[in-house]
Amino acid sequence: MCGAGGAGVRCTSTVPHNGSTFNFIPATEVAHVDDTAAPTDARPDGGAAGGPSSGAGRTRWLDAEEQRTWRLYLEATQLLARRLGQEIDDSEHDLSMPEYELLVRLSESPERSLRMSDLADDLVHSRSRLTHAITRLEQRGLVERRACPEDRRGVLAAMTPAGFRALEAAAPLHVTGVRQHLFDLLTPEDVAALGRICGKVAEHLR
């Protein structure tokens, strides 16, 4: 996701060109950029198909359909994250969305505890960001830090009974939101496709 925010936030792969942004090279620019391009690089719409590989020092611009899909992905994920975060913020549960997800990860771990470094990797958080989050939860009695028995230099984040109760109370609201705003809109085939796509991207970026 390209940061939390509203639908107005635009993180894009396009670059400025003649005072605007673009995602594929118009027909008038193809010859200017590379008049030796093979015919197979041309698109029916006049843009560059995928462009030469980036290894050749050229940018593979997005075509119109790819750009449309990319922007819809950004808009949908940002709107979904904002809605789920707003719903939990507006509730009586006194948890933010990142805190909720942190508690979920601990609840799924053996003895409801994880090494801080592993937890940061699971949540795709920086170590400093996780430390601040754990400190806030620790001050409220929802999490505690313990020495790691296998590694004296390691630190475990452990969910307390109060933390589990807080998660248990907030879970129905969150799960209802996820179902209402995502899965109820999809067919079983859509869900399977979404899982495959997200799995490919996550595997590539790990």
GROMACS .gro file of C-alpha atoms in nm:
model
  206
    1MET     CA    1   0.000   0.000   0.000
    2CYS     CA    2   0.124   0.345  -0.077
    3GLY     CA    3   0.084   0.491   0.272
    4ALA     CA    4  -0.231   0.547   0.471
    5GLY     CA    5  -0.453   0.821   0.349
    6GLY     CA    6  -0.763   0.920   0.163
    7ALA     CA    7  -0.855   0.867  -0.195
    8GLY     CA    8  -0.692   1.198  -0.283
    9VAL     CA    9  -0.344   1.061  -0.218
   10ARG     CA   10  -0.187   0.959  -0.545
   11CYS     CA   11   0.127   0.750  -0.551
   12THR     CA   12   0.197   0.684  -0.914
   13SER     CA   13   0.456   0.534  -1.141
   14THR     CA   14   0.410   0.808  -1.395
   15VAL     CA   15   0.652   1.094  -1.452
   16PRO     CA   16   0.607   1.455  -1.563
   17HIS     CA   17   0.621   1.514  -1.936
   18ASN     CA   18   0.545   1.845  -2.106
   19GLY     CA   19   0.376   1.970  -1.790
   20SER     CA   20   0.160   1.663  -1.730
   21THR     CA   21   0.186   1.304  -1.614
   22PHE     CA   22   0.168   1.005  -1.841
   23ASN     CA   23   0.185   0.630  -1.819
   24PHE     CA   24   0.262   0.531  -2.174
   25ILE     CA   25   0.450   0.697  -2.456
   26PRO     CA   26   0.215   0.856  -2.712
   27ALA     CA   27   0.259   0.766  -3.076
   28THR     CA   28   0.421   1.102  -3.149
   29GLU     CA   29   0.689   1.030  -2.893
   30VAL     CA   30   0.772   0.671  -2.988
   31ALA     CA   31   0.979   0.765  -3.291
   32HIS     CA   32   1.148   1.043  -3.095
   33VAL     CA   33   1.244   0.809  -2.812
   34ASP     CA   34   1.354   0.518  -3.025
   35ASP     CA   35   1.299   0.516  -3.398
   36THR     CA   36   1.469   0.177  -3.423
   37ALA     CA   37   1.215  -0.005  -3.205
   38ALA     CA   38   1.098  -0.335  -3.344
   39PRO     CA   39   0.738  -0.347  -3.474
   40THR     CA   40   0.649  -0.589  -3.193
   41ASP     CA   41   0.703  -0.307  -2.942
   42ALA     CA   42   0.421  -0.100  -3.090
   43ARG     CA   43   0.077  -0.099  -2.932
   44PRO     CA   44  -0.254  -0.082  -3.118
   45ASP     CA   45  -0.316   0.249  -2.935
   46GLY     CA   46   0.013   0.388  -3.057
   47GLY     CA   47   0.196   0.366  -2.725
   48ALA     CA   48   0.494   0.151  -2.636
   49ALA     CA   49   0.384  -0.203  -2.557
   50GLY     CA   50   0.597  -0.271  -2.257
   51GLY     CA   51   0.896  -0.080  -2.365
   52PRO     CA   52   1.245  -0.223  -2.376
   53SER     CA   53   1.356  -0.392  -2.059
   54SER     CA   54   1.480  -0.173  -1.776
   55GLY     CA   55   1.808  -0.361  -1.805
   56ALA     CA   56   1.860  -0.180  -2.135
   57GLY     CA   57   1.831   0.153  -1.954
   58ARG     CA   58   1.476   0.233  -2.064
   59THR     CA   59   1.155   0.268  -1.865
   60ARG     CA   60   0.874   0.022  -1.922
   61TRP     CA   61   0.582   0.267  -1.901
   62LEU     CA   62   0.241   0.144  -1.795
   63ASP     CA   63  -0.014   0.122  -2.069
   64ALA     CA   64  -0.358   0.276  -2.022
   65GLU     CA   65  -0.518  -0.038  -1.879
   66GLU     CA   66  -0.229  -0.102  -1.641
   67GLN     CA   67  -0.242   0.257  -1.517
   68ARG     CA   68  -0.618   0.238  -1.466
   69THR     CA   69  -0.576  -0.084  -1.266
   70TRP     CA   70  -0.288   0.061  -1.062
   71ARG     CA   71  -0.485   0.371  -0.964
   72LEU     CA   72  -0.795   0.168  -0.880
   73TYR     CA   73  -0.578  -0.055  -0.660
   74LEU     CA   74  -0.436   0.247  -0.478
   75GLU     CA   75  -0.775   0.408  -0.434
   76ALA     CA   76  -0.945   0.088  -0.315
   77THR     CA   77  -0.674  -0.011  -0.066
   78GLN     CA   78  -0.646   0.341   0.075
   79LEU     CA   79  -1.021   0.379   0.108
   80LEU     CA   80  -1.053   0.036   0.269
   81ALA     CA   81  -0.774   0.103   0.519
   82ARG     CA   82  -0.922   0.443   0.600
   83ARG     CA   83  -1.272   0.303   0.653
   84LEU     CA   84  -1.157   0.014   0.874
   85GLY     CA   85  -0.934   0.248   1.073
   86GLN     CA   86  -1.215   0.502   1.115
   87GLU     CA   87  -1.459   0.237   1.232
   88ILE     CA   88  -1.227   0.116   1.505
   89ASP     CA   89  -1.125   0.473   1.597
   90ASP     CA   90  -1.491   0.568   1.639
   91SER     CA   91  -1.565   0.268   1.859
   92GLU     CA   92  -1.530   0.230   2.234
   93HIS     CA   93  -1.240  -0.013   2.204
   94ASP     CA   94  -0.953   0.238   2.245
   95LEU     CA   95  -0.738   0.069   1.980
   96SER     CA   96  -0.596   0.198   1.655
   97MET     CA   97  -0.586  -0.020   1.346
   98PRO     CA   98  -0.207  -0.080   1.376
   99GLU     CA   99  -0.247  -0.169   1.744
  100TYR     CA  100  -0.529  -0.409   1.660
  101GLU     CA  101  -0.317  -0.584   1.398
  102LEU     CA  102  -0.024  -0.606   1.640
  103LEU     CA  103  -0.244  -0.777   1.897
  104VAL     CA  104  -0.377  -1.015   1.631
  105ARG     CA  105  -0.023  -1.127   1.545
  106LEU     CA  106   0.059  -1.187   1.910
  107SER     CA  107  -0.265  -1.379   1.964
  108GLU     CA  108  -0.175  -1.615   1.679
  109SER     CA  109   0.173  -1.687   1.813
  110PRO     CA  110   0.276  -1.962   2.055
  111GLU     CA  111   0.222  -1.846   2.413
  112ARG     CA  112   0.091  -1.521   2.260
  113SER     CA  113   0.441  -1.380   2.233
  114LEU     CA  114   0.694  -1.303   1.960
  115ARG     CA  115   1.045  -1.170   1.939
  116MET     CA  116   1.030  -0.798   1.869
  117SER     CA  117   1.238  -0.840   1.553
  118ASP     CA  118   1.007  -1.111   1.417
  119LEU     CA  119   0.700  -0.905   1.502
  120ALA     CA  120   0.841  -0.606   1.316
  121ASP     CA  121   0.904  -0.824   1.011
  122ASP     CA  122   0.553  -0.973   1.025
  123LEU     CA  123   0.394  -0.628   1.043
  124VAL     CA  124   0.638  -0.473   0.794
  125HIS     CA  125   0.724  -0.211   1.056
  126SER     CA  126   1.055  -0.047   1.132
  127ARG     CA  127   1.206  -0.146   1.466
  128SER     CA  128   1.159   0.207   1.601
  129ARG     CA  129   0.795   0.223   1.495
  130LEU     CA  130   0.723  -0.111   1.660
  131THR     CA  131   0.903  -0.002   1.979
  132HIS     CA  132   0.678   0.304   2.005
  133ALA     CA  133   0.364   0.094   1.946
  134ILE     CA  134   0.467  -0.163   2.206
  135THR     CA  135   0.542   0.114   2.457
  136ARG     CA  136   0.190   0.257   2.414
  137LEU     CA  137   0.028  -0.083   2.457
  138GLU     CA  138   0.254  -0.164   2.751
  139GLN     CA  139   0.151   0.157   2.928
  140ARG     CA  140  -0.211   0.043   2.899
  141GLY     CA  141  -0.135  -0.304   3.030
  142LEU     CA  142  -0.214  -0.482   2.702
  143VAL     CA  143   0.139  -0.602   2.621
  144GLU     CA  144   0.454  -0.660   2.819
  145ARG     CA  145   0.817  -0.707   2.724
  146ARG     CA  146   1.008  -1.010   2.845
  147ALA     CA  147   1.360  -1.143   2.808
  148CYS     CA  148   1.393  -1.405   2.536
  149PRO     CA  149   1.500  -1.735   2.697
  150GLU     CA  150   1.675  -1.855   2.380
  151ASP     CA  151   1.870  -1.534   2.327
  152ARG     CA  152   1.967  -1.305   2.613
  153ARG     CA  153   1.996  -1.014   2.371
  154GLY     CA  154   1.648  -1.073   2.233
  155VAL     CA  155   1.325  -0.924   2.366
  156LEU     CA  156   0.980  -1.080   2.349
  157ALA     CA  157   0.656  -0.887   2.314
  158ALA     CA  158   0.388  -1.080   2.503
  159MET     CA  159   0.015  -1.022   2.511
  160THR     CA  160  -0.132  -0.990   2.858
  161PRO     CA  161  -0.475  -1.125   2.958
  162ALA     CA  162  -0.604  -0.768   2.937
  163GLY     CA  163  -0.464  -0.743   2.584
  164PHE     CA  164  -0.645  -1.059   2.481
  165ARG     CA  165  -0.970  -0.930   2.625
  166ALA     CA  166  -0.928  -0.601   2.435
  167LEU     CA  167  -0.868  -0.790   2.111
  168GLU     CA  168  -1.159  -1.023   2.174
  169ALA     CA  169  -1.390  -0.725   2.227
  170ALA     CA  170  -1.277  -0.540   1.913
  171ALA     CA  171  -1.261  -0.838   1.676
  172PRO     CA  172  -1.633  -0.858   1.583
  173LEU     CA  173  -1.636  -0.494   1.470
  174HIS     CA  174  -1.323  -0.535   1.259
  175VAL     CA  175  -1.424  -0.865   1.101
  176THR     CA  176  -1.768  -0.726   1.018
  177GLY     CA  177  -1.602  -0.432   0.843
  178VAL     CA  178  -1.366  -0.652   0.643
  179ARG     CA  179  -1.654  -0.870   0.532
  180GLN     CA  180  -1.888  -0.581   0.452
  181HIS     CA  181  -1.635  -0.363   0.268
  182LEU     CA  182  -1.439  -0.637   0.089
  183PHE     CA  183  -1.550  -0.998   0.083
  184ASP     CA  184  -1.923  -0.939   0.046
  185LEU     CA  185  -1.842  -0.755  -0.279
  186LEU     CA  186  -1.649  -1.049  -0.428
  187THR     CA  187  -1.739  -1.382  -0.579
  188PRO     CA  188  -1.549  -1.694  -0.467
  189GLU     CA  189  -1.354  -1.666  -0.792
  190ASP     CA  190  -1.266  -1.305  -0.710
  191VAL     CA  191  -1.142  -1.408  -0.365
  192ALA     CA  192  -0.923  -1.682  -0.511
  193ALA     CA  193  -0.780  -1.442  -0.771
  194LEU     CA  194  -0.715  -1.175  -0.508
  195GLY     CA  195  -0.531  -1.427  -0.294
  196ARG     CA  196  -0.313  -1.538  -0.585
  197ILE     CA  197  -0.230  -1.181  -0.683
  198CYS     CA  198  -0.145  -1.067  -0.331
  199GLY     CA  199   0.060  -1.383  -0.275
  200LYS     CA  200   0.266  -1.318  -0.587
  201VAL     CA  201   0.336  -0.959  -0.494
  202ALA     CA  202   0.421  -1.043  -0.131
  203GLU     CA  203   0.654  -1.325  -0.237
  204HIS     CA  204   0.830  -1.095  -0.484
  205LEU     CA  205   0.884  -0.821  -0.225
  206ARG     CA  206   0.987  -1.032   0.074
   0.00000   0.00000   0.00000
